[in-house]
Each structure stands twice: as structure tokens, then as C-alpha cells.
CSV table of C-alpha atoms and ligand atoms in Angstrom, one decimal:
chain,number,residue,atom,x,y,z
A,1,MET,CA,22.5,-21.7,25.7
A,2,TRP,CA,25.3,-23.3,22.8
A,3,ALA,CA,24.4,-27.1,22.8
A,4,ALA,CA,27.2,-30.2,21.8
A,5,PRO,CA,28.1,-33.7,21.3
A,6,ALA,CA,29.3,-34.6,24.5
A,7,ASP,CA,32.7,-34.9,23.2
A,8,ILE,CA,33.2,-31.8,22.0
A,9,GLN,CA,35.0,-30.1,24.7
A,10,ASP,CA,35.9,-26.9,23.7
A,11,ASP,CA,34.0,-23.4,23.4
A,12,VAL,CA,32.6,-22.7,20.2
A,13,HIS,CA,34.2,-19.6,19.3
A,14,ILE,CA,31.4,-17.6,16.9
A,15,SER,CA,34.2,-16.4,14.4
A,16,GLY,CA,32.8,-13.0,13.5
A,17,LEU,CA,30.9,-12.2,15.9
A,18,ASN,CA,32.1,-9.6,18.3
A,19,GLU,CA,30.3,-10.9,22.0
A,20,GLY,CA,29.8,-7.4,23.5
A,21,ASP,CA,28.0,-6.2,20.9
A,22,LEU,CA,25.3,-9.5,19.8
A,23,LEU,CA,21.4,-9.5,19.7
A,24,THR,CA,19.0,-12.2,20.3
A,25,LEU,CA,16.0,-12.8,17.9
A,26,ARG,CA,13.1,-14.0,19.0
A,27,PRO,CA,12.5,-17.5,18.6
A,28,ILE,CA,10.3,-18.6,15.0
A,29,PRO,CA,8.9,-22.0,15.4
A,30,VAL,CA,8.6,-22.9,11.8
A,31,ASN,CA,6.1,-25.8,10.6
A,32,ALA,CA,8.3,-27.6,8.4
A,33,PRO,CA,11.2,-30.3,8.3
A,34,ALA,CA,14.7,-28.2,8.6
A,35,ASP,CA,16.8,-29.2,5.7
A,36,VAL,CA,13.4,-27.2,3.9
A,37,VAL,CA,13.2,-24.0,5.9
A,38,LEU,CA,17.5,-23.5,5.8
A,39,GLU,CA,17.4,-24.0,1.7
A,40,ARG,CA,14.9,-21.7,2.3
A,41,LEU,CA,15.9,-19.2,4.3
A,42,LYS,CA,19.6,-19.0,1.7
A,43,SER,CA,17.5,-16.0,0.3
A,44,TYR,CA,17.5,-14.4,3.1
A,45,ARG,CA,17.8,-10.2,3.4
A,46,PHE,CA,17.6,-8.1,5.9
A,47,ALA,CA,19.3,-4.1,5.9
A,48,PRO,CA,22.2,-3.5,8.8
A,49,VAL,CA,21.4,-0.4,10.2
A,50,PHE,CA,17.8,1.0,10.9
A,51,GLU,CA,18.0,3.7,8.8
A,52,ALA,CA,18.3,1.4,5.8
A,53,ASN,CA,15.5,-0.7,4.1
A,54,VAL,CA,16.1,-4.2,2.8
A,55,ALA,CA,16.3,-3.1,-1.0
A,56,GLN,CA,19.4,-1.1,-0.7
A,57,SER,CA,20.9,-3.0,1.5
A,58,GLU,CA,23.6,-5.6,-0.3
A,59,VAL,CA,22.8,-9.2,1.3
A,60,ARG,CA,25.5,-12.1,0.9
A,61,LEU,CA,26.0,-15.6,2.3
A,62,ILE,CA,29.6,-16.4,3.7
A,63,GLU,CA,28.5,-19.1,5.5
A,64,ALA,CA,26.5,-22.4,4.8
A,65,ASP,CA,26.7,-25.5,6.9
A,66,GLN,CA,23.9,-27.9,8.1
A,67,ARG,CA,22.3,-25.6,10.9
A,68,SER,CA,23.2,-22.3,10.1
A,69,LEU,CA,23.8,-19.6,7.7
A,70,ARG,CA,25.5,-16.1,8.1
A,71,PHE,CA,25.0,-13.3,6.2
A,72,LEU,CA,26.5,-9.9,6.1
A,73,SER,CA,24.4,-6.8,4.5
A,74,SER,CA,26.4,-3.6,3.8
A,75,TYR,CA,24.9,-0.7,3.8
A,76,GLU,CA,27.0,2.9,3.0
A,77,ASN,CA,29.8,2.7,5.3
A,78,ASP,CA,27.3,0.3,8.1
A,79,SER,CA,27.1,-3.8,8.2
A,80,ALA,CA,26.3,-6.2,9.8
A,81,GLU,CA,26.3,-10.6,10.4
A,82,VAL,CA,22.9,-12.2,11.1
A,83,LEU,CA,24.0,-16.1,12.1
A,84,LEU,CA,20.6,-17.8,11.2
A,85,PHE,CA,20.0,-21.7,13.1
A,86,VAL,CA,17.1,-23.9,12.2
A,87,GLN,CA,17.0,-26.3,15.3
A,88,PRO,CA,15.2,-29.2,14.2
A,89,VAL,CA,12.3,-29.8,17.1
A,90,SER,CA,10.6,-33.1,15.0
A,91,GLU,CA,10.1,-34.3,11.8
A,92,GLY,CA,8.0,-31.9,10.2
A,93,ARG,CA,8.6,-28.9,12.7
A,94,CYS,CA,11.8,-26.7,13.5
A,95,VAL,CA,12.7,-23.3,15.2
A,96,VAL,CA,15.2,-21.2,13.8
A,97,ARG,CA,17.0,-18.6,16.0
A,98,GLY,CA,19.4,-15.7,15.2
A,99,ILE,CA,21.8,-13.4,16.5
A,100,VAL,CA,22.9,-10.2,15.1
A,101,SER,CA,25.9,-8.0,15.5
A,102,SER,CA,26.8,-4.8,15.4
A,103,VAL,CA,24.2,-3.6,17.3
A,104,LYS,CA,24.7,0.5,18.6
A,105,CYS,CA,21.9,2.2,20.8
A,106,GLN,CA,18.4,1.1,22.2
A,107,GLN,CA,16.8,2.5,19.1
A,108,GLU,CA,18.4,0.9,16.6
A,109,ARG,CA,18.1,-2.7,18.9
A,110,MET,CA,14.7,-2.2,18.5
A,111,ALA,CA,14.3,-1.5,15.1
A,112,ILE,CA,16.4,-4.4,14.6
A,113,LEU,CA,14.6,-6.9,16.7
A,114,ARG,CA,11.3,-6.2,14.6
A,115,GLN,CA,12.9,-5.9,11.2
A,116,HIS,CA,14.2,-9.9,11.4
A,117,ASN,CA,11.1,-10.8,13.6
A,118,TRP,CA,9.2,-9.1,10.1
A,119,LEU,CA,11.2,-10.7,7.9
A,120,LEU,CA,11.8,-14.1,9.6
A,121,SER,CA,7.4,-14.8,10.5
A,122,GLU,CA,7.2,-13.4,6.5
A,123,ALA,CA,9.8,-16.2,5.8
A,124,ARG,CA,7.8,-18.6,8.0
A,125,ASN,CA,4.5,-17.5,6.3
A,126,SER,CA,5.4,-18.4,2.9
A,127,ILE,CA,7.0,-21.6,3.4
A,128,GLU,CA,4.3,-23.1,5.3
A,129,ALA,CA,2.0,-21.7,2.5
A,130,GLU,CA,4.1,-23.1,0.0
A,131,LEU,CA,4.3,-26.9,1.9
A,132,GLY,CA,0.5,-26.5,2.8
A,133,SER,CA,1.3,-26.3,6.2
A,134,PRO,CA,-1.8,-25.0,8.9
A,135,LEU,CA,-0.6,-21.3,10.0
A,136,THR,CA,-2.7,-21.6,12.9
A,137,PRO,CA,-1.5,-24.9,14.9
A,138,PRO,CA,-4.7,-26.7,16.1
A,139,VAL,CA,-6.1,-26.9,19.8
A,140,GLU,CA,-3.1,-29.1,20.9
A,141,VAL,CA,-4.4,-31.8,23.6
A,142,ALA,CA,-3.2,-32.8,26.6
A,143,PRO,CA,-1.5,-37.2,25.2
A,144,LYS,CA,-3.9,-39.6,26.9
A,145,ILE,CA,-1.3,-40.6,29.7
A,146,VAL,CA,-2.0,-40.5,33.6
A,147,GLN,CA,-3.6,-37.1,34.1
A,148,PHE,CA,-2.9,-35.6,37.6
A,149,HIS,CA,-5.1,-32.8,39.2
A,150,ALA,CA,-4.0,-29.2,39.3
A,151,ARG,CA,-6.1,-27.2,42.0
A,152,PRO,CA,-4.6,-24.0,44.1
A,153,ASP,CA,-5.4,-25.0,47.9
A,154,SER,CA,-7.8,-23.2,48.2
A,155,VAL,CA,-10.5,-24.6,45.4
A,156,ALA,CA,-9.0,-27.9,45.9
A,157,ARG,CA,-11.1,-30.3,44.4
A,158,THR,CA,-10.5,-33.9,43.3
A,159,GLU,CA,-11.2,-34.5,39.7
A,160,SER,CA,-9.0,-35.4,36.6
A,161,SER,CA,-7.5,-32.4,34.8
A,162,GLY,CA,-5.3,-32.7,32.1
A,163,ALA,CA,-2.1,-31.6,33.7
A,164,VAL,CA,0.2,-34.1,32.7
A,165,THR,CA,3.2,-33.9,34.9
A,166,ALA,CA,5.1,-36.8,32.7
A,167,LEU,CA,8.9,-34.8,33.4
A,168,ARG,CA,11.0,-36.7,35.9
A,169,VAL,CA,13.5,-34.5,38.0
A,170,SER,CA,15.7,-34.4,41.4
A,171,VAL,CA,15.6,-31.7,43.8
A,172,LYS,CA,19.3,-30.4,43.5
A,173,ARG,CA,18.9,-27.4,45.9
A,174,LYS,CA,16.4,-26.6,48.2
A,175,TRP,CA,16.6,-23.4,50.2
A,176,SER,CA,15.7,-20.3,52.3
A,177,GLU,CA,15.3,-17.0,49.7
A,178,CYS,CA,13.4,-14.9,52.3
A,179,ASP,CA,11.2,-14.8,54.8
A,180,ASP,CA,8.1,-17.4,54.4
A,181,VAL,CA,9.7,-18.4,50.5
A,182,MET,CA,11.4,-21.4,50.4
A,183,ALA,CA,13.6,-21.3,46.9
A,184,PHE,CA,13.7,-25.1,44.4
A,185,GLU,CA,16.2,-25.8,41.7
A,186,LEU,CA,15.3,-28.9,39.6
A,187,VAL,CA,17.4,-31.1,37.5
A,188,PRO,CA,16.2,-33.4,34.8
A,189,LEU,CA,17.2,-37.1,35.9
A,190,GLU,CA,18.4,-37.4,31.8
A,191,GLY,CA,18.4,-35.3,29.2
A,192,ALA,CA,17.8,-32.1,28.9
A,193,LEU,CA,14.7,-29.7,29.7
A,194,PRO,CA,12.4,-28.1,27.1
A,195,THR,CA,13.6,-24.6,27.1
A,196,ALA,CA,10.9,-22.0,29.0
A,197,GLN,CA,10.2,-18.4,27.9
A,198,PRO,CA,10.0,-15.6,30.8
A,199,GLY,CA,6.6,-15.9,32.1
A,200,SER,CA,6.6,-19.6,31.9
A,201,HIS,CA,5.4,-22.3,35.0
A,202,ILE,CA,5.8,-25.7,35.2
A,203,ASP,CA,2.9,-27.7,37.0
A,204,VAL,CA,5.0,-30.3,39.7
A,205,ARG,CA,3.3,-33.1,40.8
A,206,LEU,CA,4.0,-33.4,45.3
A,207,PRO,CA,4.3,-36.6,47.1
A,208,ASN,CA,0.9,-36.2,48.7
A,209,GLY,CA,-0.9,-36.2,45.3
A,210,LEU,CA,-1.4,-33.1,44.4
A,211,THR,CA,-0.5,-30.9,41.4
A,212,ARG,CA,1.0,-27.2,42.1
A,213,GLN,CA,1.7,-24.8,39.4
A,214,TYR,CA,5.2,-22.9,39.8
A,215,SER,CA,6.5,-20.1,37.7
A,216,ILE,CA,10.7,-20.3,36.3
A,217,VAL,CA,12.6,-17.4,37.4
A,218,ASN,CA,15.6,-19.0,35.6
A,219,GLY,CA,17.1,-15.7,33.2
A,220,PRO,CA,18.3,-16.2,29.6
A,221,GLY,CA,21.1,-19.2,29.9
A,222,GLU,CA,20.3,-21.1,32.2
A,223,GLY,CA,18.8,-24.5,30.8
A,224,SER,CA,20.2,-27.1,32.7
A,225,SER,CA,17.5,-27.2,35.7
A,226,TYR,CA,14.4,-24.8,36.5
A,227,GLN,CA,13.9,-22.3,39.5
A,228,ILE,CA,11.3,-21.9,40.7
A,229,GLY,CA,10.1,-20.0,44.4
A,230,VAL,CA,7.4,-21.6,46.8
A,231,LYS,CA,6.1,-18.9,50.0
A,232,ARG,CA,4.1,-20.7,53.0
A,233,GLU,CA,0.5,-20.0,52.1
A,234,LEU,CA,-1.0,-19.4,55.9
A,235,ASP,CA,-4.6,-21.6,54.6
A,236,SER,CA,-2.2,-24.5,52.3
A,237,ARG,CA,-4.6,-27.5,51.5
A,238,GLY,CA,-1.3,-29.5,51.5
A,239,GLY,CA,0.5,-27.9,48.7
A,240,SER,CA,3.5,-25.1,49.7
A,241,GLU,CA,3.2,-26.5,53.5
A,242,CYS,CA,4.2,-30.1,51.5
A,243,LEU,CA,7.1,-28.3,49.8
A,244,HIS,CA,8.3,-26.2,53.0
A,245,GLU,CA,8.1,-29.4,54.9
A,246,VAL,CA,8.7,-32.5,53.3
A,247,VAL,CA,10.7,-32.2,50.0
A,248,ARG,CA,14.1,-32.4,50.5
A,249,GLU,CA,17.3,-32.4,48.1
A,250,GLY,CA,17.4,-35.4,46.6
A,251,ASP,CA,14.0,-36.5,46.0
A,252,LEU,CA,12.5,-37.0,43.1
A,253,LEU,CA,9.6,-35.0,41.4
A,254,ALA,CA,7.2,-35.4,38.3
A,255,ILE,CA,7.0,-31.9,36.3
A,256,SER,CA,5.1,-30.7,33.5
A,257,ALA,CA,6.7,-28.6,30.0
A,258,PRO,CA,6.0,-25.2,30.9
A,259,ARG,CA,3.8,-23.9,29.7
A,260,ASN,CA,3.2,-19.9,28.4
A,261,ASN,CA,0.7,-18.0,29.4
A,262,PHE,CA,1.8,-14.5,30.8
A,263,PRO,CA,4.0,-14.1,27.1
A,264,LEU,CA,6.5,-11.5,27.8
A,265,ARG,CA,6.6,-8.7,24.0
A,266,ARG,CA,10.0,-7.9,23.6
A,267,ASP,CA,9.2,-5.1,20.9
A,268,ALA,CA,8.1,-2.7,23.6
A,269,GLU,CA,10.0,0.7,23.6
A,270,LYS,CA,9.1,0.4,27.4
A,271,THR,CA,8.3,-2.3,29.4
A,272,ILE,CA,7.1,-1.6,33.4
A,273,LEU,CA,7.3,-4.7,35.6
A,274,ILE,CA,5.3,-4.7,39.0
A,275,ALA,CA,5.5,-7.5,41.1
A,276,GLY,CA,3.3,-8.1,44.8
A,277,GLY,CA,5.3,-10.0,47.0
A,278,ILE,CA,5.8,-13.9,45.5
A,279,GLY,CA,4.6,-12.4,42.4
A,280,VAL,CA,8.2,-11.8,41.4
A,281,THR,CA,8.9,-15.2,40.2
A,282,PRO,CA,7.7,-14.2,36.4
A,283,ILE,CA,8.8,-11.2,36.7
A,284,CYS,CA,11.9,-12.2,37.8
A,285,ALA,CA,12.5,-14.1,34.6
A,286,MET,CA,10.8,-11.1,32.1
A,287,ALA,CA,13.5,-8.8,34.2
A,288,GLN,CA,16.8,-10.8,33.4
A,289,ALA,CA,15.5,-11.9,29.9
A,290,LEU,CA,15.0,-8.0,29.3
A,291,HIS,CA,18.3,-6.8,31.0
A,292,HIS,CA,20.1,-9.6,29.0
A,293,GLN,CA,19.1,-7.9,25.7
A,294,GLY,CA,19.4,-4.6,26.5
A,295,LEU,CA,15.6,-3.4,26.3
A,296,ALA,CA,14.6,-0.9,28.2
A,297,TYR,CA,12.7,-1.7,31.5
A,298,GLU,CA,11.9,-1.3,35.4
A,299,LEU,CA,11.2,-3.5,37.5
A,300,HIS,CA,8.8,-2.4,41.0
A,301,HIS,CA,8.8,-4.7,43.2
A,302,PHE,CA,5.5,-4.2,46.5
A,303,ALA,CA,6.5,-6.6,49.4
A,304,ARG,CA,5.5,-6.6,53.6
A,305,THR,CA,9.7,-6.2,54.5
A,306,ALA,CA,12.9,-5.6,52.9
A,307,SER,CA,12.8,-9.9,54.2
A,308,HIS,CA,9.8,-10.9,52.7
A,309,ILE,CA,11.5,-9.6,49.6
A,310,ALA,CA,12.7,-12.7,47.0
A,311,PHE,CA,14.9,-13.5,44.1
A,312,ALA,CA,16.5,-10.1,45.5
A,313,ARG,CA,19.8,-11.8,44.8
A,314,ARG,CA,19.3,-13.2,41.7
A,315,LEU,CA,18.4,-9.9,40.0
A,316,SER,CA,21.5,-8.1,41.9
A,317,GLN,CA,23.7,-10.7,40.4
A,318,ALA,CA,22.3,-10.3,36.5
A,319,GLY,CA,22.2,-6.4,37.1
A,320,VAL,CA,18.8,-5.9,37.2
A,321,ASN,CA,17.6,-2.6,38.7
A,322,HIS,CA,14.7,-3.0,40.9
A,323,ARG,CA,13.1,-0.6,42.8
A,324,GLN,CA,11.7,-1.7,46.0
A,325,HIS,CA,8.3,-1.1,47.6
A,326,LEU,CA,8.4,-2.0,51.0
A,327,GLY,CA,5.6,-1.6,54.0
A,328,LEU,CA,2.8,0.3,52.4
A,329,ASP,CA,-1.3,-0.4,53.0
A,330,ALA,CA,-3.4,-0.7,50.5
A,331,ALA,CA,-4.0,2.8,50.0
A,332,ALA,CA,0.3,3.9,50.0
A,333,THR,CA,0.3,1.1,47.4
A,334,ALA,CA,-2.5,2.5,44.7
A,335,LYS,CA,-0.4,5.7,45.0
A,336,MET,CA,2.7,4.7,44.2
A,337,LEU,CA,0.8,2.5,41.5
A,338,HIS,CA,-0.9,5.8,40.1
A,339,ASP,CA,3.1,7.3,39.8
A,340,VAL,CA,4.1,4.0,38.0
A,341,LEU,CA,1.1,4.4,35.9
A,342,ALA,CA,1.0,7.9,35.3
A,343,LYS,CA,2.0,8.0,31.8
A,344,TYR,CA,0.8,5.7,29.1
A,345,GLU,CA,3.4,6.1,26.1
A,346,PRO,CA,2.4,4.1,23.3
A,347,SER,CA,4.7,1.0,22.1
A,348,GLN,CA,5.1,0.9,26.2
A,349,GLN,CA,4.1,-2.6,27.8
A,350,VAL,CA,2.8,-3.4,31.7
A,351,TYR,CA,3.4,-6.1,33.5
A,352,VAL,CA,2.0,-7.1,36.9
A,353,CYS,CA,1.5,-10.4,39.3
A,354,GLY,CA,0.8,-10.7,42.5
A,355,PRO,CA,-2.5,-10.7,45.3
A,356,GLY,CA,-5.5,-10.5,43.5
A,357,PRO,CA,-6.4,-7.4,45.7
A,358,MET,CA,-3.3,-5.1,44.4
A,359,LEU,CA,-3.4,-7.0,40.4
A,360,THR,CA,-6.8,-5.1,40.7
A,361,ALA,CA,-5.8,-1.8,41.6
A,362,ALA,CA,-3.0,-1.3,38.5
A,363,ARG,CA,-5.4,-2.8,35.7
A,364,GLN,CA,-7.8,-0.2,37.3
A,365,ILE,CA,-5.3,2.8,38.0
A,366,ALA,CA,-4.2,1.8,34.1
A,367,GLN,CA,-7.1,2.1,33.0
A,368,GLU,CA,-7.9,5.6,34.5
A,369,ASN,CA,-4.5,6.7,33.2
A,370,GLY,CA,-4.8,5.5,29.7
A,371,TRP,CA,-3.0,2.5,29.4
A,372,PRO,CA,-5.0,0.1,26.6
A,373,GLU,CA,-6.2,-3.5,28.3
A,374,SER,CA,-3.7,-4.7,25.3
A,375,ALA,CA,-0.9,-2.9,26.9
A,376,VAL,CA,-1.3,-4.2,30.9
A,377,HIS,CA,-0.7,-7.8,30.6
A,378,PHE,CA,-1.7,-10.1,34.6
A,379,GLU,CA,-1.3,-13.6,36.1
A,380,TYR,CA,-3.2,-13.5,38.9
A,381,PHE,CA,-2.0,-16.8,42.1
A,382,ALA,CA,-5.4,-17.5,42.1
A,383,ASN,CA,-9.7,-16.6,41.4
A,384,ASP,CA,-11.5,-15.1,44.2
A,385,THR,CA,-14.7,-15.4,42.1
A,386,LEU,CA,-17.7,-17.2,43.4
A,387,ILE,CA,-18.5,-19.0,40.4
A,388,ASP,CA,-21.7,-19.8,39.9
A,389,ASP,CA,-22.5,-22.9,37.9
A,390,SER,CA,-26.4,-23.4,38.4
A,391,SER,CA,-27.1,-22.9,34.8
A,392,SER,CA,-27.6,-25.2,32.3
A,393,PHE,CA,-27.0,-25.5,28.6
A,394,GLU,CA,-26.1,-26.9,25.7
A,395,VAL,CA,-21.7,-27.7,23.8
A,396,SER,CA,-21.6,-27.9,19.9
A,397,LEU,CA,-18.5,-28.9,18.9
A,398,ALA,CA,-17.5,-27.3,15.3
A,399,ARG,CA,-14.9,-29.6,14.3
A,400,SER,CA,-16.0,-32.8,16.4
A,401,ASN,CA,-19.6,-32.7,15.4
A,402,LEU,CA,-20.2,-33.2,18.5
A,403,SER,CA,-23.7,-31.6,20.8
A,404,LEU,CA,-22.9,-32.5,24.4
A,405,THR,CA,-25.3,-31.1,27.3
A,406,VAL,CA,-22.9,-29.5,30.5
A,407,GLY,CA,-26.0,-29.3,33.6
A,408,ALA,CA,-25.7,-27.6,36.8
A,409,GLY,CA,-22.5,-28.4,39.3
A,410,GLU,CA,-20.7,-29.2,36.1
A,411,THR,CA,-18.5,-27.7,33.7
A,412,ILE,CA,-17.9,-28.0,29.8
A,413,LEU,CA,-14.5,-29.1,30.8
A,414,GLU,CA,-15.6,-32.2,32.9
A,415,VAL,CA,-18.6,-32.5,30.4
A,416,LEU,CA,-16.2,-32.6,27.1
A,417,ARG,CA,-13.7,-34.9,28.9
A,418,ARG,CA,-16.5,-37.0,30.1
A,419,ASN,CA,-17.2,-37.3,26.0
A,420,GLY,CA,-13.6,-38.0,25.2
A,421,VAL,CA,-12.5,-34.6,24.2
A,422,ASP,CA,-9.2,-34.6,25.9
A,423,MET,CA,-8.6,-31.2,26.6
A,424,PRO,CA,-5.0,-29.2,29.0
A,425,SER,CA,-5.5,-28.3,32.0
A,426,SER,CA,-3.9,-26.6,34.7
A,427,CYS,CA,-5.0,-24.4,37.2
A,428,GLU,CA,-8.4,-25.6,36.6
A,429,GLN,CA,-10.3,-22.2,37.9
A,430,GLY,CA,-10.2,-19.9,35.4
A,431,ALA,CA,-6.2,-18.0,36.4
A,432,CYS,CA,-4.4,-20.1,33.8
A,433,GLY,CA,-5.8,-19.6,30.5
A,434,THR,CA,-4.6,-23.5,29.8
A,435,CYS,CA,-8.0,-24.4,28.8
A,436,MET,CA,-9.2,-21.8,26.3
A,437,VAL,CA,-10.6,-22.3,23.4
A,438,SER,CA,-13.0,-19.9,20.9
A,439,VAL,CA,-16.6,-19.4,20.9
A,440,LEU,CA,-17.6,-19.6,17.0
A,441,GLU,CA,-21.6,-19.0,18.0
A,442,GLY,CA,-23.5,-18.2,21.1
A,443,GLU,CA,-22.5,-15.8,24.4
A,444,PRO,CA,-20.0,-16.7,27.4
A,445,PHE,CA,-20.5,-15.7,30.5
A,446,HIS,CA,-17.2,-15.3,31.5
A,447,GLN,CA,-16.3,-15.9,35.2
A,448,ASP,CA,-12.4,-16.5,34.9
A,449,VAL,CA,-9.7,-14.1,35.8
A,450,TYR,CA,-7.1,-14.5,32.8
A,451,LEU,CA,-8.8,-12.6,29.8
A,452,ASN,CA,-8.7,-9.2,30.2
A,453,ASN,CA,-12.2,-6.7,29.6
A,454,ASP,CA,-12.2,-6.7,26.3
A,455,GLU,CA,-11.2,-9.5,25.5
A,456,LYS,CA,-14.6,-10.5,27.5
A,457,LYS,CA,-16.5,-8.0,26.1
A,458,GLN,CA,-15.7,-9.6,22.2
A,459,GLY,CA,-16.7,-12.9,22.9
A,460,LYS,CA,-14.4,-15.4,21.4
A,461,LYS,CA,-13.1,-17.0,24.2
A,462,ILE,CA,-13.9,-19.1,27.0
A,463,MET,CA,-12.2,-20.5,29.9
A,464,THR,CA,-13.8,-24.5,29.8
A,465,CYS,CA,-13.1,-24.8,33.8
A,466,VAL,CA,-15.0,-22.1,35.4
A,467,SER,CA,-16.9,-19.8,32.2
A,468,ARG,CA,-20.8,-21.0,30.7
A,469,ALA,CA,-23.4,-20.1,28.2
A,470,LEU,CA,-25.6,-16.7,29.4
A,471,GLY,CA,-28.0,-18.4,26.4
A,472,LYS,CA,-29.3,-21.7,25.8
A,473,ARG,CA,-26.0,-22.9,23.7
A,474,LEU,CA,-22.5,-22.0,23.3
A,475,VAL,CA,-20.9,-23.5,19.3
A,476,LEU,CA,-16.9,-24.1,20.6
A,477,ASP,CA,-14.0,-24.7,17.5
A,478,ILE,CA,-13.1,-27.8,18.6
B,1,FES,FE1,-6.3,-22.8,33.9
B,1,FES,FE2,-9.0,-23.3,32.8
B,1,FES,S1,-7.6,-24.7,33.9
B,1,FES,S2,-8.1,-21.2,33.5
């Protein structure tokens, strides 16, 4: 998406870049002022084709203005242009975005994406080191503004939470997407919406006071609104029912900025996307992004019937290939998952979102077929684990020099907040990863469904909303 001041009416033409061949680079956030980054990037060097290396290539800066730099890199008979944009985010932060021209084939796309990702990350590290900026940003805490509770229907509680619904939007469109699913298009009351990466979700504050999380289904270039899909849950405790029955076009809602706890890697040679039912929402955004980038993917959507397939039209209109697997029972689903995940090849990644039993089956089958945990990404709707909160233990906060006691029946998150440590959270049931912190000492008692088995064994992270200590003490990096 291109943005321009309102008085510029014409389309922006970027000369020298052939529309058909463009490849969008991964955005690189930098903890440094935009003008400094722009200056340092003037010495950016890259190879035009994957057969060449940077040292062999002749690179010229052929155009520069206040926000962008255009380079031409040549090697023997090959050449490629790269346009880098430096987008200011705040006084000390910016994001480097880029477009490459003249990409020939799939293999070349991957090689070029990797090259620029590495080169721009190196440039970022060097600029941040020079300016003394932290390479890893500190834990971001929710600002102390009105906080709303965020629990899914099945485990609703009434404590305050860190879900901050600070953006005001109106419901531009509401429509029946398929059986049991209503879709909503949300537009900002003023200004622009923050960019949402594939896999992101927003917290939506409902008229009945509840807050719920929904994945954004938008594809590339759809930055003027967020679209979400809401399945009516049979055991709804007020969330999906309110959106289906009460919320109308024109209504105003408060939402959070997008959070991404299910990010898509774009360096895989092939990506397998598996959705169960309404689990297609984050998968839909991922498939459109991969398709747009010309990267290899497969999308498998499991549903009861064809009339339970949400966002099929959106995917078809975007040209996304998707296979539907309809009406399969648990055994037939497992068999199909075995087929889909039969062969692991290095540099493949799989993303799964759907009901708990299907996710558990997919993870198990992937493991049986040799997929490493690091290549299997999943997002649960909810955590069905029966939480054991009977223990009492001490939590020491290394950076705050504070020691607190977590008693039976309370969570680490609640104790932190009660003592003035304002932590972000969203689902508050161990499914989304928002409340995760690093563990410096002690052994966590994991009760979440966000971390994979390897991460749980390592014991370096903990979900403060549900997990606890196995021993008497944990030291956390906050
Ligand atoms: Fe979602 Fe803790 S808030 S895992």
C-alpha cells in the first residue's frame, strides 16, 4: 500500500521498476531515527542475482530523496534495482521497507529475499550498535489506560486484564460468510489503522463489556480496514452471540492494535498451511501473503461441509489455491494429515490453526513424520487444560528487584499487576503468548498450549497467566 498526502491525486509511479517482477522485502524495524538510517543505507550493497556475490557486484545509488534510496546492482549481464524506503515510526524508530525488480524464478525469489533480509538485518545491527540502541527491545507493557477483561467464552473470568482496546472503529460491513460465521469489516473513525502482519489478531471490546480476540484475514494491500470472521459458538458465554446478534453495521467498537503471536516466516522453500473450520482466519492472511510474494505453499482446509468453508471467495478472488477436505471424521482427518505431512524436507514450514483435537493430531503426526518442532507452528483457539493453581511459590523479578508470593488460586499475572507491574495479556488462558516472559532461574510448571514441547523442556519462557513454578521459586526477567 502506498500512502501520500491528500492533495496528491495521481497514482505514484515508480520509474524503473517493472510491476510484473516486483518482490517485496521483509520490513526491518530499526531503533534509530529515520534520517540517520537513510544516511547509513546510502552505502547499502547487494548482488543482483543469486549466482553472484556482493563483492563481485557493482552497486550504484541512482536516486535519493528524503525517504527513499534507489540502487542499481550489476554483475556481468545481469542487473537489478532495489528501492528502499525508510518509514519513520517515532523520533527514535523507523522501518526499512524495500522492493526488488527483475526476479526470474522461485529459487531466485527465495535467494534474493534471504540476501536482503540478512544484509538489512546486519545494517540494522550495525546502526543500532553505533547509536547504542538495544538490539532486543525491552518487554513492552500495556500503558495504564482503561483495561478490559479478555477471556474466551469457555473460561470467562472477571479480573482486569492487559488487553488495551484503544482504537475506535466502526462496522462498515457485516455479512454472513458461511454457515455459523459472520464477517465484519472494521474501519477507523479517524486516521489510519496500524499495519497487520499475517497471523495477527485484535482484541475487540464488545457492547456487552466482554473482550474477545479475532484474527485479521486481510491480504496484502488491504490496509484501510480490518476484516474478521466470527463463528457462533454453541456454548457462547456472550462473545460470538453478541457479535452475531447485537452488533450492526454503523456500530462503533473499541479494538486493540494488532498483535502477532503466530508470525509467518517467509524464507521457507515451501509452506504448508492447515486450517480447521474457523481456524482459516489467520491461515487466510498467510496464504494471501505467500501467494502475493510468489512463494510456494499448499493450503488445506478441513470443514464439515462446503457451506462451512469461510472466506473461500476471498481466497479464490486472490488466486489462492486451496484444497477443501469436507466431512471427515477424526480417523479420516488423521489419515489426510498423514498424507499432507508425509514427507518433511528441510526448509519447509507448516502452520496449523483449528480446534484443539485437530491441532494435537497434526502436531503428533508431524512429529511422527520427522518434522522438527521448530518447523511446526500452531495457534490454538483455546486452552482446554484443566489448570492446577494449587501451589504457592515465590517470584523474583530480576530487573525490578522485587520478590512476590504467588498464593494458591492466583496467577503470576494477577500478583504482578497487584504489585504495580503492568503486564500485557490477551487470552489469559495460556493460548496466545501475549503474557510470556523469560525465566532466568527455577523450573516452570507449564500449563499453556502456546509453547511447543521443546520450548517447554528448555524452561526459558513462561506464560504468566496460567503457568507456575515446579519448585519454590522462579526468577523472571522483568
Ligand atoms: Fe494469552 Fe497469557 S494472555 S497466553
